[in-house]
């Protein structure tokens, strides 16, 4: 057996070099809560493991342009402890906080949740609804991409060879904005989403929705940005008719699978119900309730 | 490639060991260092029997690489008692008979200790959520919650 190499670079530049020189199948390690399980099961056989947690930028949460820049390796417990992010983006923090147990929260990161590529990843619909972008470093320098462009299939990302995510950017919130993420699981804790729904919206002083983003998880091969769902809300007072249109748009966007967690019919129906409930929570938050 | 040389602190004592990249911290504790108090229930992060703290943060040692412990402070079940004197959590687990086979117990005690360090007076629901990543096939949890509740009260001096 050839040995797996290990490096823990302390800068983004050094990490790019480690990935470039890391043999046939270098793997980034953040919290390891997906990677180590896959390693143990023999599902991944990395040539090199590059631990990105020693890079300061990957572990920081900073204010930037009125919004926040969150290191890709920041753990769930660290994000939950940040009052600023929690106040501006409670839905994202709640979505991330749903991942696993206290022990998993001590390690699991946003970058790992996204790049593992699971259609059911709980923080991803919340990130997409938030309009988050990510900063990607690679052999050709850095670039910024929308979160919804990263996962392209179960376990597959659009990251090119040698690229990794450095941080996420959450844009400035207009006044009267709110977000929420809800998931359905058969248990109360420690399970994989049957459906997840994230909604972020802003309203004006008259209560009219001026901007919205809607995202669904676990109902298609990738997390979805549901533009028709947002359209159903924008320009309305998020009344019953708008919410019914949102639910219909969410259900229409689903391309789910049948499995032991839920049938196609069930997932499609629940996607509409959860999108509607998440929109109501986001609306309450936008109204400061 | 040669094995990695890891310098770490375990329960306050400096410790060195050698490991391969793919060895988990749990493997290193048990197989390289003979610290067999941390248990292996699942090796996939689901059961919490392997719970330890790394730089004060509760984690599953089966989901941490041994080499990641380099330069860190590790806390394990072996460091919970003070010499021969049991920690209040340990005393109350015995008193309440909050264990049967005992394989989950070290994980519960390490996890409960880290909870009480942050929140000395948790509600029952806070306890159950904090400990949701620790599974017990024997007790049905009620005795564990009772033991943690009583230990917390003792630690608060009540
Ligand atoms: C018991 C248990 C319960 C769980 N419950 C949930 C749950 O409820 N909901 C949920 O969504 N997930 C859950 N998970 C899965 C997992 O915890 C999350 O997906 C977590 O966010 C992964 O983050 P990580 O930092 O541990 O990733 P890692 O395991 O370190 O990495 C995951 C993958 O992403 C890659 N990667 C990591 N960071 C980057 C980066 N910055 N750039 C490029 N690639 C990167 C790695 O190479 C690897 O392929 C659970 C896992 C366990 C073990
Ligand atoms: S052995 Fe680590 S969680 Fe089960
Ligand atoms: S006492 Fe047997 S698993 Fe808990």
Short mmCIF file of C-alpha atoms and ligand atoms in Angstrom, two decimals:
data_model
loop_
_atom_site.label_atom_id
_atom_site.label_comp_id
_atom_site.label_asym_id
_atom_site.label_seq_id
_atom_site.Cartn_x
_atom_site.Cartn_y
_atom_site.Cartn_z
CA UNK A 1 0.00 0.00 0.00
CA UNK A 2 1.32 3.43 -0.86
CA UNK A 3 1.22 5.78 2.05
CA UNK A 4 -1.02 8.79 2.15
CA UNK A 5 1.02 11.98 2.48
CA UNK A 6 -0.15 14.73 4.83
CA UNK A 7 0.52 18.46 4.84
CA UNK A 8 -0.91 21.36 6.80
CA UNK A 9 0.09 24.53 4.92
CA UNK A 10 -0.27 27.89 6.66
CA UNK A 11 -1.11 30.09 3.65
CA UNK A 12 -3.49 29.90 0.70
CA UNK A 13 -0.53 30.07 -1.68
CA UNK A 14 1.21 27.16 0.01
CA UNK A 15 -2.03 25.15 -0.03
CA UNK A 16 -2.37 25.70 -3.79
CA UNK A 17 1.19 24.42 -4.19
CA UNK A 18 0.53 21.38 -1.95
CA UNK A 19 -2.54 20.50 -4.03
CA UNK A 20 -0.59 20.92 -7.29
CA UNK A 21 2.27 18.78 -6.05
CA UNK A 22 0.07 16.35 -4.13
CA UNK A 23 0.06 13.49 -6.63
CA UNK A 24 -2.86 11.95 -8.46
CA UNK A 25 -5.66 12.50 -6.00
CA UNK A 26 -4.95 15.20 -3.43
CA UNK A 27 -7.81 15.84 -0.99
CA UNK A 28 -8.56 18.89 1.08
CA UNK A 29 -9.28 18.20 4.76
CA UNK A 30 -11.46 20.63 6.70
CA UNK A 31 -13.44 19.12 9.61
CA UNK A 32 -13.09 15.59 8.26
CA UNK A 33 -16.66 14.63 9.19
CA UNK A 34 -17.30 13.45 5.64
CA UNK A 35 -13.75 12.75 4.48
CA UNK A 36 -12.71 10.49 7.37
CA UNK A 37 -15.89 8.42 7.10
CA UNK A 38 -15.20 7.95 3.37
CA UNK A 39 -11.54 7.20 4.01
CA UNK A 40 -12.41 4.50 6.54
CA UNK A 41 -14.96 2.98 4.19
CA UNK A 42 -12.36 2.89 1.40
CA UNK A 43 -14.51 5.16 -0.76
CA UNK A 44 -11.73 7.74 -1.23
CA UNK A 45 -8.06 6.95 -1.72
CA UNK A 46 -6.21 10.24 -1.52
CA UNK A 47 -2.54 10.52 -2.50
CA UNK A 48 -2.15 13.50 -0.17
CA UNK A 49 -4.34 15.04 2.49
CA UNK A 50 -4.01 18.82 2.68
CA UNK A 51 -5.30 20.13 6.02
CA UNK A 52 -6.50 23.70 5.39
CA UNK A 53 -7.32 24.55 9.01
CA UNK A 54 -3.88 26.04 9.74
CA UNK A 55 -4.49 28.82 7.20
CA UNK A 56 -5.73 31.83 9.19
CA UNK A 57 -8.03 33.08 6.40
CA UNK A 58 -9.87 29.75 6.37
CA UNK A 59 -10.80 30.04 10.06
CA UNK A 60 -11.77 33.74 10.25
CA UNK A 61 -15.10 35.51 10.33
CA UNK A 62 -14.73 39.17 9.28
CA UNK A 63 -16.96 42.11 8.46
CA UNK A 64 -16.54 43.08 4.79
CA UNK A 65 -18.39 45.71 2.70
CA UNK A 66 -21.25 45.74 5.17
CA UNK A 67 -21.55 41.95 4.95
CA UNK A 68 -19.48 39.04 6.26
CA UNK A 69 -16.57 36.98 4.98
CA UNK A 70 -16.58 33.52 6.57
CA UNK A 71 -13.59 31.18 6.26
CA UNK A 72 -14.48 27.95 4.49
CA UNK A 73 -13.16 25.83 7.38
CA UNK A 74 -14.96 27.69 10.21
CA UNK A 75 -16.75 25.04 12.28
CA UNK A 76 -20.48 25.10 13.01
CA UNK A 77 -19.92 25.77 16.70
CA UNK A 78 -17.70 28.74 15.81
CA UNK A 79 -20.27 30.28 13.46
CA UNK A 80 -23.09 29.83 15.98
CA UNK A 81 -21.01 31.71 18.53
CA UNK A 82 -20.71 34.77 16.24
CA UNK A 83 -23.43 37.24 17.25
CA UNK A 84 -23.15 39.43 14.13
CA UNK A 85 -23.72 36.66 11.61
CA UNK A 86 -26.48 35.14 13.72
CA UNK A 87 -28.31 38.45 13.83
CA UNK A 88 -28.07 39.15 10.10
CA UNK A 89 -28.48 35.56 8.84
CA UNK A 90 -30.28 33.49 11.49
CA UNK A 91 -31.53 31.05 8.84
CA UNK A 92 -28.03 30.24 7.65
CA UNK A 93 -26.76 29.75 11.18
CA UNK A 94 -29.72 27.49 11.99
CA UNK A 95 -29.21 25.46 8.82
CA UNK A 96 -25.54 24.94 9.60
CA UNK A 97 -26.37 24.17 13.22
CA UNK A 98 -28.65 21.31 12.15
CA UNK A 99 -25.63 19.35 10.93
CA UNK A 100 -24.94 16.41 13.22
CA UNK A 101 -24.35 16.40 16.95
CA UNK A 102 -22.38 18.66 19.27
CA UNK A 103 -19.28 16.62 18.40
CA UNK A 104 -19.85 17.04 14.65
CA UNK A 105 -20.54 20.77 15.14
CA UNK A 106 -17.09 21.10 16.67
CA UNK A 107 -15.58 20.22 13.29
CA UNK A 108 -18.03 20.40 10.37
CA UNK A 109 -17.45 23.35 8.01
CA UNK A 110 -19.46 25.20 5.36
CA UNK A 111 -16.78 24.44 2.75
CA UNK A 112 -16.92 20.72 3.52
CA UNK A 113 -20.71 20.64 3.53
CA UNK A 114 -20.75 22.28 0.08
CA UNK A 115 -17.81 20.44 -1.52
CA UNK A 116 -18.86 17.01 -0.30
CA UNK A 117 -21.57 17.55 -2.90
CA UNK A 118 -24.50 15.94 -1.11
CA UNK A 119 -27.88 17.03 -2.53
CA UNK A 120 -29.14 17.04 1.07
CA UNK A 121 -26.39 19.20 2.63
CA UNK A 122 -28.19 21.37 5.18
CA UNK A 123 -26.20 24.60 4.99
CA UNK A 124 -26.24 24.80 1.20
CA UNK A 125 -29.87 25.88 0.51
CA UNK A 126 -29.44 28.52 3.22
CA UNK A 127 -26.21 29.77 1.59
CA UNK A 128 -27.85 29.84 -1.84
CA UNK A 129 -30.90 31.66 -0.49
CA UNK A 130 -28.55 34.15 1.15
CA UNK A 131 -27.03 34.94 -2.24
CA UNK A 132 -23.65 33.90 -0.90
CA UNK A 133 -20.61 33.79 -3.14
CA UNK A 134 -17.39 31.92 -2.54
CA UNK A 135 -13.76 32.79 -3.08
CA UNK A 136 -11.90 30.00 -4.83
CA UNK A 137 -8.12 29.68 -4.96
CA UNK A 138 -6.29 27.57 -7.51
CA UNK A 139 -3.27 27.33 -9.76
CA UNK A 140 -4.56 30.26 -11.85
CA UNK A 141 -5.14 32.59 -8.91
CA UNK A 142 -8.40 33.36 -7.14
CA UNK A 143 -11.92 33.79 -8.44
CA UNK A 144 -15.34 34.44 -6.94
CA UNK A 145 -18.36 32.26 -7.81
CA UNK A 146 -22.00 31.98 -6.76
CA UNK A 147 -22.57 29.11 -4.35
CA UNK A 148 -25.31 27.61 -6.56
CA UNK A 149 -22.75 26.99 -9.33
CA UNK A 150 -20.50 24.75 -7.21
CA UNK A 151 -22.37 21.45 -6.89
CA UNK A 152 -23.07 19.90 -10.29
CA UNK A 153 -24.16 16.39 -9.27
CA UNK A 154 -24.11 14.07 -6.25
CA UNK A 155 -20.51 14.21 -4.99
CA UNK A 156 -19.43 16.36 -7.95
CA UNK A 157 -18.36 20.00 -7.95
CA UNK A 158 -17.40 22.53 -10.60
CA UNK A 159 -14.06 23.15 -8.85
CA UNK A 160 -11.17 22.57 -11.24
CA UNK A 161 -8.13 20.47 -10.44
CA UNK A 162 -6.14 22.05 -7.64
CA UNK A 163 -8.86 24.52 -6.65
CA UNK A 164 -10.37 24.87 -3.20
CA UNK A 165 -12.75 27.23 -1.43
CA UNK A 166 -11.12 29.84 0.77
CA UNK A 167 -14.16 31.68 2.11
CA UNK A 168 -17.80 32.58 1.68
CA UNK A 169 -19.13 36.12 1.33
CA UNK A 170 -22.54 37.07 2.70
CA UNK A 171 -23.64 40.38 1.17
CA UNK A 172 -24.87 43.41 3.09
CA UNK A 173 -28.44 43.05 4.29
CA UNK A 174 -30.93 45.79 3.44
CA UNK A 175 -33.08 46.84 6.39
CA UNK A 176 -36.20 44.70 6.86
CA UNK A 177 -34.66 41.44 5.66
CA UNK A 178 -34.95 37.94 7.04
CA UNK A 179 -34.02 34.38 6.20
CA UNK A 180 -34.95 30.88 7.35
CA UNK A 181 -34.07 27.28 6.65
CA UNK A 182 -36.28 24.32 7.47
CA UNK A 183 -35.72 20.64 6.89
CA UNK A 184 -37.88 17.60 7.30
CA UNK A 185 -36.35 14.55 8.93
CA UNK A 186 -38.12 11.53 10.40
CA UNK A 187 -36.33 12.00 13.76
CA UNK A 188 -35.74 15.12 15.83
CA UNK A 189 -31.92 15.09 15.55
CA UNK A 190 -29.09 13.40 13.69
CA UNK A 191 -30.64 12.51 10.35
CA UNK A 192 -30.40 13.37 6.66
CA UNK A 193 -32.90 15.82 5.19
CA UNK A 194 -35.82 14.37 3.22
CA UNK A 195 -36.40 17.93 2.01
CA UNK A 196 -34.70 21.19 2.96
CA UNK A 197 -35.92 24.69 2.10
CA UNK A 198 -34.16 28.03 2.47
CA UNK A 199 -35.82 31.42 1.91
CA UNK A 200 -34.33 34.88 2.19
CA UNK A 201 -36.37 38.01 1.55
CA UNK A 202 -36.49 41.78 2.00
CA UNK A 203 -39.56 44.00 2.35
CA UNK A 204 -40.07 47.75 2.06
CA UNK A 205 -41.69 50.02 4.65
CA UNK A 206 -45.15 49.05 3.33
CA UNK A 207 -44.45 45.35 3.71
CA UNK A 208 -44.04 44.68 0.00
CA UNK A 209 -41.43 42.09 -0.86
CA UNK A 210 -38.64 43.77 -2.85
CA UNK A 211 -36.22 40.89 -3.15
CA UNK A 212 -36.28 37.16 -2.47
CA UNK A 213 -34.28 34.01 -3.04
CA UNK A 214 -35.56 30.48 -2.58
CA UNK A 215 -33.51 27.29 -2.50
CA UNK A 216 -34.34 23.62 -2.02
CA UNK A 217 -32.22 20.67 -0.89
CA UNK A 218 -32.65 16.90 -1.21
CA UNK A 219 -35.21 17.10 -4.00
CA UNK A 220 -32.86 16.91 -7.01
CA UNK A 221 -29.31 15.75 -7.81
CA UNK A 222 -28.04 19.13 -6.58
CA UNK A 223 -29.35 21.84 -4.25
CA UNK A 224 -31.60 24.11 -6.34
CA UNK A 225 -32.04 27.83 -6.74
CA UNK A 226 -35.76 28.22 -7.41
CA UNK A 227 -36.10 31.48 -9.34
CA UNK A 228 -39.83 30.98 -9.94
CA UNK A 229 -40.29 30.75 -6.16
CA UNK A 230 -38.63 34.12 -5.68
CA UNK A 231 -40.75 35.62 -8.48
CA UNK A 232 -43.90 34.43 -6.71
CA UNK A 233 -42.96 36.55 -3.68
CA UNK A 234 -41.43 39.72 -5.16
CA UNK A 235 -43.94 42.57 -5.50
CA UNK A 236 -46.44 40.94 -3.11
CA UNK A 237 -47.14 41.36 0.58
CA UNK A 238 -46.28 37.68 0.98
CA UNK A 239 -49.99 36.98 1.38
CA UNK A 240 -51.78 33.66 0.99
CA UNK A 241 -51.92 33.88 -2.79
CA UNK A 242 -48.17 34.60 -3.01
CA UNK A 243 -47.40 31.78 -0.60
CA UNK A 244 -49.54 29.36 -2.61
CA UNK A 245 -47.69 30.41 -5.77
CA UNK A 246 -44.38 29.93 -3.96
CA UNK A 247 -45.39 26.43 -2.82
CA UNK A 248 -46.46 25.51 -6.35
CA UNK A 249 -43.18 26.81 -7.80
CA UNK A 250 -41.16 24.89 -5.21
CA UNK A 251 -43.01 21.65 -5.91
CA UNK A 252 -42.65 22.19 -9.66
CA UNK A 253 -38.88 22.60 -9.33
CA UNK A 254 -38.42 19.19 -7.67
CA UNK A 255 -36.78 16.30 -9.47
CA UNK A 256 -36.49 13.97 -6.50
CA UNK A 257 -35.71 10.29 -6.13
CA UNK A 258 -37.79 7.60 -4.44
CA UNK A 259 -35.97 6.10 -1.49
CA UNK A 260 -36.58 4.79 1.99
CA UNK A 261 -36.65 8.34 3.35
CA UNK A 262 -39.42 9.57 1.06
CA UNK A 263 -41.24 8.96 -2.19
CA UNK A 264 -41.23 11.33 -5.15
CA UNK A 265 -44.82 12.40 -4.44
CA UNK A 266 -44.12 13.01 -0.76
CA UNK A 267 -40.91 14.99 -1.34
CA UNK A 268 -42.56 17.12 -4.01
CA UNK A 269 -45.47 17.99 -1.73
CA UNK A 270 -43.28 18.63 1.32
CA UNK A 271 -40.99 20.95 -0.68
CA UNK A 272 -43.93 23.29 -1.21
CA UNK A 273 -45.02 23.10 2.42
CA UNK A 274 -41.52 23.81 3.77
CA UNK A 275 -40.84 26.65 1.33
CA UNK A 276 -44.07 28.30 2.46
CA UNK A 277 -43.28 27.88 6.17
CA UNK A 278 -39.70 29.11 5.69
CA UNK A 279 -41.01 32.18 3.84
CA UNK A 280 -43.33 32.97 6.76
CA UNK A 281 -40.48 32.75 9.26
CA UNK A 282 -38.26 34.89 7.01
CA UNK A 283 -41.11 37.43 6.74
CA UNK A 284 -41.53 37.61 10.51
CA UNK A 285 -37.81 38.19 10.85
CA UNK A 286 -37.88 40.90 8.16
CA UNK A 287 -40.65 42.61 10.18
CA UNK A 288 -38.42 42.43 13.24
CA UNK A 289 -40.68 39.96 15.04
CA UNK B 1 7.21 7.72 3.90
CA UNK B 2 8.26 7.68 7.50
CA UNK B 3 5.63 7.84 10.18
CA UNK B 4 4.58 11.25 11.45
CA UNK B 5 6.04 12.37 14.75
CA UNK B 6 3.26 13.99 16.77
CA UNK B 7 3.84 16.22 19.80
CA UNK B 8 0.74 16.81 21.81
CA UNK B 9 -0.61 17.35 25.30
CA UNK B 10 -2.99 14.77 26.73
CA UNK B 11 -4.81 15.54 29.98
CA UNK B 12 -2.14 18.14 30.74
CA UNK B 13 0.89 15.91 30.12
CA UNK B 14 3.19 16.31 27.12
CA UNK B 15 2.99 13.17 24.95
CA UNK B 16 4.75 12.12 21.76
CA UNK B 17 3.75 9.36 19.39
CA UNK B 18 4.31 8.10 15.85
CA UNK B 19 1.45 7.49 13.43
CA UNK B 20 0.49 6.98 9.80
CA UNK B 21 -1.66 9.57 8.04
CA UNK B 22 -4.78 7.42 8.03
CA UNK B 23 -4.67 6.56 11.72
CA UNK B 24 -7.38 8.41 13.59
CA UNK B 25 -6.81 10.10 16.91
CA UNK B 26 -8.91 7.30 18.42
CA UNK B 27 -6.58 4.67 16.88
CA UNK B 28 -3.57 6.56 18.25
CA UNK B 29 -5.01 6.93 21.75
CA UNK B 30 -5.96 3.28 21.99
CA UNK B 31 -3.31 1.47 19.95
CA UNK B 32 -0.24 3.69 20.21
CA UNK B 33 -0.72 5.14 23.70
CA UNK B 34 -2.73 2.47 25.52
CA UNK B 35 -5.39 5.00 26.49
CA UNK B 36 -8.28 2.61 25.95
CA UNK B 37 -10.89 4.58 27.89
CA UNK B 38 -12.16 6.18 24.67
CA UNK B 39 -14.25 3.52 22.94
CA UNK B 40 -14.85 2.67 19.32
CA UNK B 41 -18.53 2.12 18.66
CA UNK B 42 -18.99 3.00 15.01
CA UNK B 43 -15.95 4.85 13.63
CA UNK B 44 -18.31 7.07 11.65
CA UNK B 45 -19.20 9.87 14.04
CA UNK B 46 -22.60 8.47 14.95
CA UNK B 47 -22.24 7.07 18.47
CA UNK B 48 -20.01 9.44 20.47
CA UNK B 49 -18.26 6.62 22.38
CA UNK B 50 -14.93 8.08 21.21
CA UNK B 51 -15.66 11.63 22.47
CA UNK B 52 -12.63 13.68 23.49
CA UNK B 53 -11.85 17.38 23.59
CA UNK B 54 -9.33 18.99 21.22
CA UNK B 55 -8.29 22.45 22.41
CA UNK B 56 -11.36 22.44 24.63
CA UNK B 57 -13.82 21.58 21.86
CA UNK B 58 -15.84 18.34 22.03
CA UNK B 59 -15.23 16.10 18.98
CA UNK B 60 -15.40 12.47 17.92
CA UNK B 61 -11.82 11.20 18.00
CA UNK B 62 -12.72 8.70 15.27
CA UNK B 63 -13.19 11.68 12.91
CA UNK B 64 -9.89 13.39 13.73
CA UNK B 65 -6.57 12.25 12.28
CA UNK B 66 -3.88 11.43 14.83
CA UNK B 67 -1.54 13.86 13.13
CA UNK B 68 -4.03 16.68 13.61
CA UNK B 69 -3.36 16.41 17.34
CA UNK B 70 0.11 17.88 16.78
CA UNK B 71 0.42 20.99 18.91
CA UNK B 72 -3.06 20.55 20.42
CA UNK B 73 -4.39 19.92 23.91
CA UNK B 74 -6.36 16.70 24.09
CA UNK B 75 -8.70 15.81 26.93
CA UNK B 76 -9.82 12.19 27.40
CA UNK B 77 -11.81 10.21 29.96
CA UNK B 78 -8.51 9.23 31.62
CA UNK B 79 -8.11 12.87 32.71
CA UNK B 80 -11.56 13.29 34.23
CA UNK B 81 -10.90 11.86 37.71
CA UNK B 82 -8.51 13.72 39.97
CA UNK B 83 -6.06 10.96 40.91
CA UNK B 84 -8.07 8.46 42.93
CA UNK B 85 -10.93 10.85 43.44
CA UNK B 86 -13.77 10.41 40.98
CA UNK B 87 -15.28 13.41 39.22
CA UNK B 88 -18.86 14.26 40.34
CA UNK B 89 -20.12 12.98 36.98
CA UNK B 90 -18.41 9.64 37.55
CA UNK B 91 -19.77 9.42 41.11
CA UNK B 92 -23.31 10.14 40.02
CA UNK B 93 -23.15 7.74 37.06
CA UNK B 94 -22.30 5.02 39.60
CA UNK B 95 -24.87 6.17 42.12
CA UNK B 96 -27.71 6.33 39.58
CA UNK B 97 -26.53 3.14 37.84
CA UNK B 98 -26.49 5.17 34.64
CA UNK B 99 -24.76 2.37 32.79
CA UNK B 100 -25.09 -1.29 32.04
CA UNK B 101 -22.46 -2.55 29.60
CA UNK B 102 -20.56 0.72 30.00
CA UNK B 103 -19.23 1.14 26.48
CA UNK B 104 -20.97 4.47 26.01
CA UNK B 105 -20.06 5.80 29.47
CA UNK B 106 -16.66 7.41 28.82
CA UNK B 107 -18.13 9.28 25.86
CA UNK B 108 -21.12 10.49 27.88
CA UNK B 109 -18.92 11.65 30.72
CA UNK B 110 -16.50 13.54 28.47
CA UNK B 111 -19.42 15.10 26.56
CA UNK B 112 -21.33 16.02 29.73
CA UNK B 113 -18.21 17.52 31.28
CA UNK B 114 -17.70 19.76 28.25
CA UNK B 115 -21.35 20.83 28.39
CA UNK B 116 -21.14 21.74 32.09
CA UNK B 117 -18.00 23.77 31.46
CA UNK B 118 -20.04 26.02 29.14
CA UNK B 119 -23.40 25.75 30.84
CA UNK B 120 -23.31 24.78 34.53
CA UNK B 121 -27.11 24.67 34.83
CA UNK B 122 -28.56 23.15 31.66
CA UNK B 123 -32.26 22.34 31.29
CA UNK B 124 -33.21 18.75 30.56
CA UNK B 125 -33.87 19.63 26.95
CA UNK B 126 -30.48 21.35 26.61
CA UNK B 127 -28.84 18.24 28.07
CA UNK B 128 -30.66 15.92 25.71
CA UNK B 129 -29.72 18.03 22.67
CA UNK B 130 -26.08 18.38 23.74
CA UNK B 131 -25.84 14.63 24.30
CA UNK B 132 -27.80 13.62 21.17
CA UNK B 133 -24.57 12.49 19.52
CA UNK B 134 -23.94 9.96 22.30
CA UNK B 135 -25.82 6.73 21.86
CA UNK B 136 -26.61 4.19 24.57
CA UNK B 137 -28.16 0.85 23.74
CA UNK B 138 -28.70 -0.19 27.35
CA UNK B 139 -30.01 2.45 29.71
CA UNK B 140 -32.76 4.29 27.86
CA UNK B 141 -31.04 7.57 28.75
CA UNK B 142 -33.20 8.59 31.72
CA UNK B 143 -30.67 7.46 34.28
CA UNK B 144 -27.92 9.23 32.38
CA UNK B 145 -29.88 12.48 32.42
CA UNK B 146 -30.53 12.02 36.15
CA UNK B 147 -26.84 11.40 36.83
CA UNK B 148 -25.79 14.47 34.83
CA UNK B 149 -28.46 16.59 36.55
CA UNK B 150 -27.29 15.53 40.00
CA UNK B 151 -23.62 15.95 39.13
CA UNK B 152 -24.32 19.44 37.78
CA UNK B 153 -26.11 20.35 41.02
CA UNK B 154 -23.21 19.05 43.10
CA UNK B 155 -20.73 20.98 40.97
CA UNK B 156 -22.75 24.16 41.47
CA UNK B 157 -22.45 23.52 45.19
CA UNK B 158 -26.15 22.79 45.68
C1 LIG C 1 -22.78 11.76 12.47
C2 LIG C 1 -22.85 12.70 11.31
C3 LIG C 1 -23.99 13.45 11.12
C4 LIG C 1 -24.09 14.33 10.04
N1 LIG C 1 -25.24 15.06 9.88
C5 LIG C 1 -25.37 15.90 8.83
C6 LIG C 1 -26.57 16.66 8.66
O1 LIG C 1 -27.51 16.60 9.45
N2 LIG C 1 -26.66 17.50 7.58
C7 LIG C 1 -25.64 17.61 6.69
O2 LIG C 1 -25.76 18.39 5.75
N3 LIG C 1 -24.48 16.91 6.83
C8 LIG C 1 -24.32 16.05 7.88
N4 LIG C 1 -23.17 15.33 8.02
C9 LIG C 1 -22.11 15.44 7.02
C10 LIG C 1 -20.97 16.40 7.36
O3 LIG C 1 -20.82 16.58 8.75
C11 LIG C 1 -21.14 17.77 6.71
O4 LIG C 1 -21.26 17.63 5.31
C12 LIG C 1 -19.98 18.73 7.05
O5 LIG C 1 -20.37 20.06 6.80
C13 LIG C 1 -18.72 18.45 6.26
O6 LIG C 1 -17.74 19.40 6.62
P1 LIG C 1 -16.24 18.98 7.01
O7 LIG C 1 -15.53 20.25 7.28
O8 LIG C 1 -16.22 17.96 8.06
O9 LIG C 1 -15.78 18.35 5.61
P2 LIG C 1 -14.60 17.35 5.26
O10 LIG C 1 -14.96 15.99 5.64
O11 LIG C 1 -13.30 17.89 5.74
O12 LIG C 1 -14.65 17.51 3.67
C14 LIG C 1 -15.76 17.05 2.90
C15 LIG C 1 -15.39 17.08 1.43
O13 LIG C 1 -15.24 18.40 0.96
C16 LIG C 1 -13.90 18.66 0.54
N5 LIG C 1 -13.57 19.98 1.07
C17 LIG C 1 -13.64 20.37 2.38
N6 LIG C 1 -13.38 21.68 2.49
C18 LIG C 1 -13.12 22.13 1.23
C19 LIG C 1 -12.77 23.41 0.69
N7 LIG C 1 -12.66 24.49 1.48
N8 LIG C 1 -12.56 23.51 -0.64
C20 LIG C 1 -12.70 22.41 -1.44
N9 LIG C 1 -13.03 21.19 -1.00
C21 LIG C 1 -13.24 21.05 0.33
C22 LIG C 1 -13.07 17.52 1.09
O14 LIG C 1 -11.95 17.25 0.27
C23 LIG C 1 -14.06 16.39 1.11
O15 LIG C 1 -14.16 15.82 -0.16
C24 LIG C 1 -23.02 14.46 9.12
C25 LIG C 1 -21.86 13.71 9.32
C26 LIG C 1 -21.76 12.83 10.40
C27 LIG C 1 -20.51 12.05 10.59
S1 LIG C 2 -16.64 5.62 17.38
FE1 LIG C 2 -16.53 7.72 17.04
S2 LIG C 2 -18.58 8.29 17.01
FE2 LIG C 2 -18.72 6.14 17.15
S1 LIG C 3 -24.49 1.25 28.93
FE1 LIG C 3 -24.41 -0.10 27.25
S2 LIG C 3 -24.47 1.28 25.60
FE2 LIG C 3 -24.78 2.57 27.24
#
